[in-house]
CSV table of C-alpha atoms and ligand atoms in Angstrom, one decimal:
chain,number,residue,atom,x,y,z
U,1479,MET,CA,0.0,0.0,0.0
U,1480,LEU,CA,1.3,3.4,-1.0
U,1481,LYS,CA,1.2,6.3,1.5
U,1482,ILE,CA,1.1,9.9,0.2
U,1483,SER,CA,0.8,13.2,1.8
U,1484,ASP,CA,2.1,15.6,-0.8
U,1485,LEU,CA,-0.6,17.0,-3.1
U,1486,ASP,CA,1.6,16.9,-6.3
U,1487,GLU,CA,2.5,13.3,-5.7
U,1488,TRP,CA,-1.2,12.5,-5.0
U,1489,ARG,CA,-2.2,14.0,-8.4
U,1490,THR,CA,0.6,12.4,-10.3
U,1491,TYR,CA,-0.2,8.9,-8.8
U,1492,ALA,CA,-3.9,9.2,-9.7
U,1493,ASN,CA,-3.0,10.5,-13.2
U,1494,GLN,CA,-0.7,7.4,-13.7
U,1495,LEU,CA,-3.5,5.1,-12.5
U,1496,ARG,CA,-5.9,6.6,-14.9
U,1497,SER,CA,-3.5,6.4,-17.9
U,1498,SER,CA,-2.9,2.8,-17.1
U,1499,GLY,CA,-6.6,2.2,-17.6
U,1500,ALA,CA,-7.5,1.7,-13.9
U,1501,THR,CA,-10.8,2.8,-12.4
U,1502,VAL,CA,-9.9,5.1,-9.6
U,1503,ALA,CA,-12.1,5.2,-6.5
U,1504,LEU,CA,-11.9,7.8,-3.8
U,1505,VAL,CA,-13.1,7.1,-0.2
U,1506,PRO,CA,-12.9,10.3,1.7
U,1507,THR,CA,-12.7,10.0,5.5
U,1508,MET,CA,-11.7,11.8,8.7
U,1509,GLY,CA,-9.9,8.7,10.0
U,1510,ALA,CA,-10.4,6.7,13.2
U,1511,LEU,CA,-11.4,4.1,10.7
U,1512,HIS,CA,-14.0,1.5,11.6
U,1513,GLU,CA,-16.1,-1.1,9.8
U,1514,GLY,CA,-18.3,1.6,8.3
U,1515,HIS,CA,-15.3,3.0,6.4
U,1516,VAL,CA,-14.2,-0.5,5.6
U,1517,ALA,CA,-17.6,-1.2,4.0
U,1518,LEU,CA,-16.9,1.7,1.6
U,1519,VAL,CA,-13.5,0.3,0.7
U,1520,ARG,CA,-15.1,-3.2,0.1
U,1521,ALA,CA,-17.8,-1.8,-2.1
U,1522,ALA,CA,-15.1,-0.2,-4.2
U,1523,LYS,CA,-12.9,-3.3,-4.3
U,1524,ASP,CA,-15.9,-5.4,-5.3
U,1525,ARG,CA,-16.3,-3.3,-8.4
U,1526,GLY,CA,-12.6,-3.7,-9.2
U,1527,ASP,CA,-11.6,-0.1,-8.5
U,1528,VAL,CA,-8.2,1.0,-7.3
U,1529,VAL,CA,-8.9,2.5,-4.0
U,1530,MET,CA,-7.5,5.8,-2.7
U,1531,LEU,CA,-8.6,6.5,0.8
U,1532,SER,CA,-8.1,9.9,2.2
U,1533,VAL,CA,-7.8,10.8,5.9
U,1534,PHE,CA,-8.2,14.5,6.6
U,1535,VAL,CA,-9.9,16.0,9.6
U,1536,ASN,CA,-11.2,19.1,7.9
U,1537,PRO,CA,-11.2,21.8,10.6
U,1538,LEU,CA,-13.3,24.2,8.5
U,1539,GLN,CA,-16.4,21.9,8.8
U,1540,PHE,CA,-16.3,22.0,12.6
U,1541,ASP,CA,-18.3,24.8,14.2
U,1542,ASP,CA,-17.3,23.8,17.7
U,1543,SER,CA,-13.6,24.0,18.5
U,1544,GLY,CA,-14.1,21.5,21.4
U,1545,ASP,CA,-15.5,18.9,19.0
U,1546,LEU,CA,-12.6,19.4,16.7
U,1547,GLU,CA,-10.0,19.0,19.5
U,1548,ARG,CA,-11.7,15.9,20.8
U,1549,TYR,CA,-12.1,14.3,17.4
U,1550,PRO,CA,-10.2,11.0,17.5
U,1551,ARG,CA,-6.9,10.9,15.6
U,1552,THR,CA,-5.4,7.4,15.3
U,1553,PRO,CA,-2.9,7.4,12.4
U,1554,GLU,CA,-1.3,4.0,13.3
U,1555,HIS,CA,-4.7,2.3,13.6
U,1556,ASP,CA,-5.8,3.9,10.3
U,1557,LEU,CA,-2.7,2.6,8.6
U,1558,ALA,CA,-3.3,-0.9,9.8
U,1559,VAL,CA,-7.0,-0.9,8.9
U,1560,ALA,CA,-6.3,0.6,5.5
U,1561,LEU,CA,-3.7,-2.1,4.8
U,1562,ALA,CA,-5.9,-4.9,6.1
U,1563,SER,CA,-8.9,-3.8,4.0
U,1564,GLY,CA,-7.1,-3.6,0.7
U,1565,VAL,CA,-6.7,0.1,0.3
U,1566,ASP,CA,-4.2,0.7,-2.5
U,1567,CYS,CA,-3.2,4.2,-1.5
U,1568,LEU,CA,-3.7,6.0,1.8
U,1569,VAL,CA,-3.6,9.8,1.3
U,1570,GLU,CA,-3.1,12.0,4.4
U,1571,PRO,CA,-2.7,15.6,3.3
U,1572,SER,CA,-1.5,18.1,5.9
U,1573,LEU,CA,-3.6,21.0,7.0
U,1574,GLY,CA,-1.1,23.5,5.5
U,1575,ALA,CA,-1.3,21.8,2.1
U,1576,MET,CA,-5.1,21.7,2.0
U,1577,TRP,CA,-5.8,25.1,3.6
U,1578,PRO,CA,-2.7,27.4,3.3
U,1579,ARG,CA,-4.6,30.3,4.7
U,1580,TYR,CA,-6.1,28.4,7.7
U,1581,PRO,CA,-7.9,29.4,9.9
U,1582,ALA,CA,-9.3,31.3,6.9
U,1583,PRO,CA,-10.7,29.2,4.2
U,1584,THR,CA,-9.5,29.5,0.6
U,1585,SER,CA,-10.7,32.6,-1.2
U,1586,THR,CA,-12.8,30.3,-3.4
U,1587,THR,CA,-15.3,28.1,-1.7
U,1588,VAL,CA,-18.3,26.0,-2.7
U,1589,SER,CA,-21.7,27.1,-1.5
U,1590,VAL,CA,-24.5,24.6,-1.5
U,1591,GLY,CA,-27.6,26.7,-1.0
U,1592,PRO,CA,-30.8,25.8,0.8
U,1593,LEU,CA,-30.0,22.0,1.1
U,1594,GLY,CA,-27.0,23.0,3.3
U,1595,ALA,CA,-29.2,25.0,5.6
U,1596,LEU,CA,-31.5,22.2,6.6
U,1597,PHE,CA,-31.0,19.8,9.6
U,1598,GLU,CA,-27.2,19.5,10.3
U,1599,GLY,CA,-26.7,22.8,8.5
U,1600,ALA,CA,-29.2,24.6,10.6
U,1601,GLN,CA,-27.4,23.5,13.8
U,1602,ARG,CA,-23.9,23.8,12.3
U,1603,PRO,CA,-23.9,26.9,10.1
U,1604,GLY,CA,-21.4,26.7,7.2
U,1605,HIS,CA,-20.8,23.0,7.8
U,1606,PHE,CA,-22.0,21.8,4.4
U,1607,ASP,CA,-20.2,24.6,2.4
U,1608,ALA,CA,-17.0,23.5,4.1
U,1609,VAL,CA,-17.8,19.8,3.4
U,1610,ALA,CA,-18.6,20.6,-0.3
U,1611,THR,CA,-15.4,22.7,-0.6
U,1612,VAL,CA,-13.1,20.0,0.8
U,1613,VAL,CA,-14.8,17.2,-1.2
U,1614,THR,CA,-14.5,19.3,-4.4
U,1615,LYS,CA,-10.8,19.7,-3.7
U,1616,LEU,CA,-10.4,16.0,-3.0
U,1617,PHE,CA,-12.1,15.2,-6.3
U,1618,ALA,CA,-9.9,17.7,-8.2
U,1619,LEU,CA,-6.7,16.2,-6.8
U,1620,THR,CA,-7.8,12.6,-7.4
U,1621,GLY,CA,-10.0,12.7,-10.5
U,1622,PRO,CA,-11.8,9.6,-9.4
U,1623,SER,CA,-14.3,7.7,-11.6
U,1624,ARG,CA,-16.3,6.8,-8.5
U,1625,ALA,CA,-16.4,8.2,-4.9
U,1626,TYR,CA,-17.9,6.2,-2.1
U,1627,PHE,CA,-19.9,7.8,0.8
U,1628,GLY,CA,-22.0,6.3,3.6
U,1629,GLU,CA,-25.7,6.8,4.0
U,1630,LYS,CA,-24.8,7.2,7.7
U,1631,ASP,CA,-24.3,10.9,6.8
U,1632,TYR,CA,-27.4,11.1,4.7
U,1633,GLN,CA,-27.6,14.8,4.2
U,1634,GLN,CA,-23.9,14.9,3.4
U,1635,LEU,CA,-24.5,12.3,0.7
U,1636,ALA,CA,-27.3,14.4,-0.7
U,1637,VAL,CA,-25.1,17.5,-0.7
U,1638,VAL,CA,-22.3,15.7,-2.5
U,1639,ARG,CA,-24.7,14.4,-5.1
U,1640,GLN,CA,-26.0,18.0,-5.6
U,1641,VAL,CA,-22.5,19.4,-6.0
U,1642,VAL,CA,-21.6,16.7,-8.6
U,1643,ARG,CA,-24.8,17.4,-10.5
U,1644,ASP,CA,-24.7,21.2,-10.3
U,1645,LEU,CA,-21.0,21.5,-11.2
U,1646,ALA,CA,-21.1,18.7,-13.8
U,1647,LEU,CA,-18.3,16.9,-12.1
U,1648,ASP,CA,-17.3,13.7,-13.8
U,1649,VAL,CA,-17.6,11.3,-10.9
U,1650,GLU,CA,-20.1,8.7,-9.9
U,1651,VAL,CA,-21.2,9.0,-6.3
U,1652,VAL,CA,-21.9,5.7,-4.7
U,1653,GLY,CA,-23.9,5.6,-1.5
U,1654,CYS,CA,-23.4,2.7,0.9
U,1655,ALA,CA,-25.8,1.4,3.6
U,1656,VAL,CA,-25.3,2.3,7.3
U,1657,VAL,CA,-23.1,-0.2,9.1
U,1658,ARG,CA,-24.2,-0.9,12.7
U,1659,ASP,CA,-22.9,-2.7,15.7
U,1660,ASP,CA,-24.8,-5.8,16.7
U,1661,ASP,CA,-26.9,-3.8,19.2
U,1662,GLY,CA,-28.0,-1.4,16.4
U,1663,LEU,CA,-25.8,1.6,17.1
U,1664,ALA,CA,-24.6,3.1,13.9
U,1665,LEU,CA,-20.8,3.0,13.8
U,1666,SER,CA,-19.2,6.4,14.2
U,1667,SER,CA,-15.7,7.6,15.1
U,1668,ARG,CA,-17.4,9.7,17.8
U,1669,ASN,CA,-18.8,6.6,19.5
U,1670,ARG,CA,-15.3,6.1,21.1
U,1671,ARG,CA,-16.1,9.1,23.4
U,1672,LEU,CA,-19.2,7.4,24.9
U,1673,SER,CA,-19.2,5.7,28.4
U,1674,GLY,CA,-21.0,2.4,28.7
U,1675,GLU,CA,-24.1,4.2,30.1
U,1676,GLY,CA,-23.9,6.8,27.3
U,1677,ARG,CA,-23.7,4.0,24.7
U,1678,SER,CA,-26.9,2.4,26.1
U,1679,ARG,CA,-28.7,5.7,25.9
U,1680,ALA,CA,-27.4,6.2,22.4
U,1681,LEU,CA,-29.2,3.1,21.3
U,1682,ALA,CA,-32.4,5.2,21.4
U,1683,LEU,CA,-31.5,6.6,18.0
U,1684,SER,CA,-31.6,3.2,16.2
U,1685,ARG,CA,-34.6,2.1,18.3
U,1686,ALA,CA,-36.5,5.3,17.3
U,1687,LEU,CA,-35.9,4.5,13.6
U,1688,THR,CA,-37.1,0.9,14.0
U,1689,ARG,CA,-40.2,2.0,15.9
U,1690,ALA,CA,-41.0,4.7,13.3
U,1691,ARG,CA,-40.5,2.2,10.5
U,1692,ASP,CA,-42.7,-0.5,12.1
U,1693,ALA,CA,-45.5,1.9,12.9
U,1694,THR,CA,-48.3,2.8,10.5
U,1695,GLY,CA,-49.7,6.2,9.6
U,1696,PRO,CA,-48.6,9.5,8.3
U,1697,ALA,CA,-45.3,11.4,8.7
U,1698,SER,CA,-46.5,13.3,11.7
U,1699,THR,CA,-47.2,10.1,13.7
U,1700,ARG,CA,-43.7,8.8,12.8
U,1701,ARG,CA,-42.1,12.1,13.8
U,1702,ALA,CA,-43.7,12.0,17.2
U,1703,LEU,CA,-42.5,8.5,17.7
U,1704,LEU,CA,-39.0,9.4,16.8
U,1705,ARG,CA,-38.9,12.3,19.3
U,1706,GLU,CA,-40.6,10.4,22.1
U,1707,THR,CA,-38.1,7.5,21.8
U,1708,LEU,CA,-35.1,9.9,22.1
U,1709,GLU,CA,-36.7,11.8,24.9
U,1710,GLU,CA,-37.5,8.6,26.9
U,1711,SER,CA,-33.7,7.8,27.0
U,1712,ASP,CA,-32.8,11.4,27.9
U,1713,VAL,CA,-31.1,12.0,24.5
U,1714,GLU,CA,-30.9,15.7,23.9
U,1715,VAL,CA,-32.8,16.0,20.6
U,1716,GLY,CA,-31.0,17.8,17.8
U,1717,TYR,CA,-33.8,17.1,15.3
U,1718,VAL,CA,-36.1,14.4,14.1
U,1719,ASP,CA,-37.9,14.3,10.8
U,1720,VAL,CA,-39.4,12.3,8.1
U,1721,VAL,CA,-38.3,13.6,4.7
U,1722,ASP,CA,-38.3,13.1,1.0
U,1723,PRO,CA,-35.3,10.8,0.3
U,1724,VAL,CA,-34.0,13.1,-2.5
U,1725,THR,CA,-34.9,16.7,-1.6
U,1726,LEU,CA,-34.8,16.1,2.2
U,1727,LEU,CA,-37.9,18.3,2.4
U,1728,PRO,CA,-40.2,17.3,5.3
U,1729,CYS,CA,-43.1,15.0,4.2
U,1730,ASP,CA,-46.6,16.3,4.8
U,1731,ASP,CA,-49.3,14.0,6.1
U,1732,GLY,CA,-50.6,13.5,2.6
U,1733,ALA,CA,-47.3,12.0,1.4
U,1734,SER,CA,-47.2,8.3,0.7
U,1735,GLY,CA,-44.3,6.1,-0.4
U,1736,VAL,CA,-40.7,5.7,0.5
U,1737,ALA,CA,-39.3,8.4,2.8
U,1738,ARG,CA,-36.3,8.8,5.1
U,1739,ALA,CA,-36.4,9.2,8.8
U,1740,LEU,CA,-33.5,11.4,10.2
U,1741,VAL,CA,-32.5,11.6,13.8
U,1742,ALA,CA,-29.8,13.6,15.6
U,1743,GLY,CA,-29.1,13.8,19.2
U,1744,VAL,CA,-26.4,14.6,21.8
U,1745,VAL,CA,-25.4,12.1,24.5
U,1746,GLU,CA,-22.6,13.0,26.9
U,1747,GLY,CA,-21.6,15.9,24.7
U,1748,VAL,CA,-21.2,13.6,21.7
U,1749,ARG,CA,-23.3,14.4,18.6
U,1750,LEU,CA,-24.9,11.3,17.1
U,1751,LEU,CA,-26.7,10.9,13.8
U,1752,ASP,CA,-28.7,8.1,12.3
U,1753,ASN,CA,-31.3,7.6,9.6
U,1754,ALA,CA,-33.2,4.8,7.8
U,1755,PRO,CA,-35.7,4.3,5.0
U,1756,LEU,CA,-39.4,3.9,5.9
U,1757,THR,CA,-42.7,3.9,4.1
U,1758,VAL,CA,-45.3,6.5,5.0
U,1759,GLY,CA,-49.0,6.7,4.4
U,1760,GLY,CA,-49.9,3.1,5.0
U,1761,ARG,CA,-47.9,0.0,4.5
H,431,LIG,P1,-16.2,10.2,8.5
H,431,LIG,O1,-14.8,9.7,8.7
H,431,LIG,O2,-17.0,10.0,9.7
H,431,LIG,O3,-16.2,11.6,7.9
H,431,LIG,O4,-16.8,9.3,7.4
H,431,LIG,C1,-16.2,9.0,6.2
H,431,LIG,C2,-17.2,8.3,5.3
H,431,LIG,O5,-17.6,7.1,5.9
H,431,LIG,C3,-18.5,9.1,5.1
H,431,LIG,O6,-18.9,8.9,3.8
H,431,LIG,C4,-19.4,8.5,6.1
H,431,LIG,O7,-20.8,8.6,5.7
H,431,LIG,C5,-19.0,7.0,6.0
H,431,LIG,N1,-19.4,6.3,7.2
H,431,LIG,C6,-19.1,6.7,8.5
H,431,LIG,N2,-19.7,5.8,9.4
H,431,LIG,C7,-20.4,5.0,8.6
H,431,LIG,C8,-21.3,3.8,8.9
H,431,LIG,N3,-21.6,3.5,10.2
H,431,LIG,N4,-21.9,3.2,7.9
H,431,LIG,C9,-21.6,3.6,6.6
H,431,LIG,N5,-20.8,4.6,6.3
H,431,LIG,C10,-20.2,5.3,7.3
């Protein structure tokens, strides 16, 4: 496995791969790798792609400096996981290389409009513009045929799809299902910060999604169930909603068909996200 941090080397390597006829896949991550990340790598390997996995904790997408400081950084573990999962090239750019003007962003940034102001974006202003900017830069450096993202960050996936569509970027965005622990908790690098008791409370997120999925009735009934389930476990509710799976606009009670339930909450100061498909307006 090759390891690169220099941006010129990164671009040259990806160019060489493309000229040799390889299909280059990019798996962007912030490290502290777990089975959710590995699933993205596997999906790429299954399609025969050469996999470049990037690890970059992008400070510009954090609105809370405490969250940024506490974000786990595990370079040796990441190296071992990348190697074991068949990553072809691990890319770890430095902060200075990515954002020479940090803490200011680059003069040019990507702005994602109203989609970026919903849900996570409402609670973390500027978050999705920063995500879109870094992802666009990662795409520009790599020139991947495909890029793999998890449905775990459902709104992020929708934002990336929108960027690719709006800017006519030549990359196929592949979304991969949420990977969970046996108890249902969606894997996340932030789960490391939960105590045993916090982890039990955090299970309310996946339980809420299962309850809302298994219930019948309109979106408002499902929304109420989501909220109630989080509150029962003393999870500080960030938001709950039942939305159109593409536009992410809230479903009204006349809606029927496949929707997406989104939940976000805070346990022990750790922000947790989860989501799942469900059918509204009868079953
Ligand atoms: P992160 O390192 O948290 O920024 O995540 C990097 C990529 O891995 C993103 O596309 C995430 O959506 C994806 N990812 C993180 N956790 C999971 C999970 N539990 N299941 C599926 N994909 C995930």
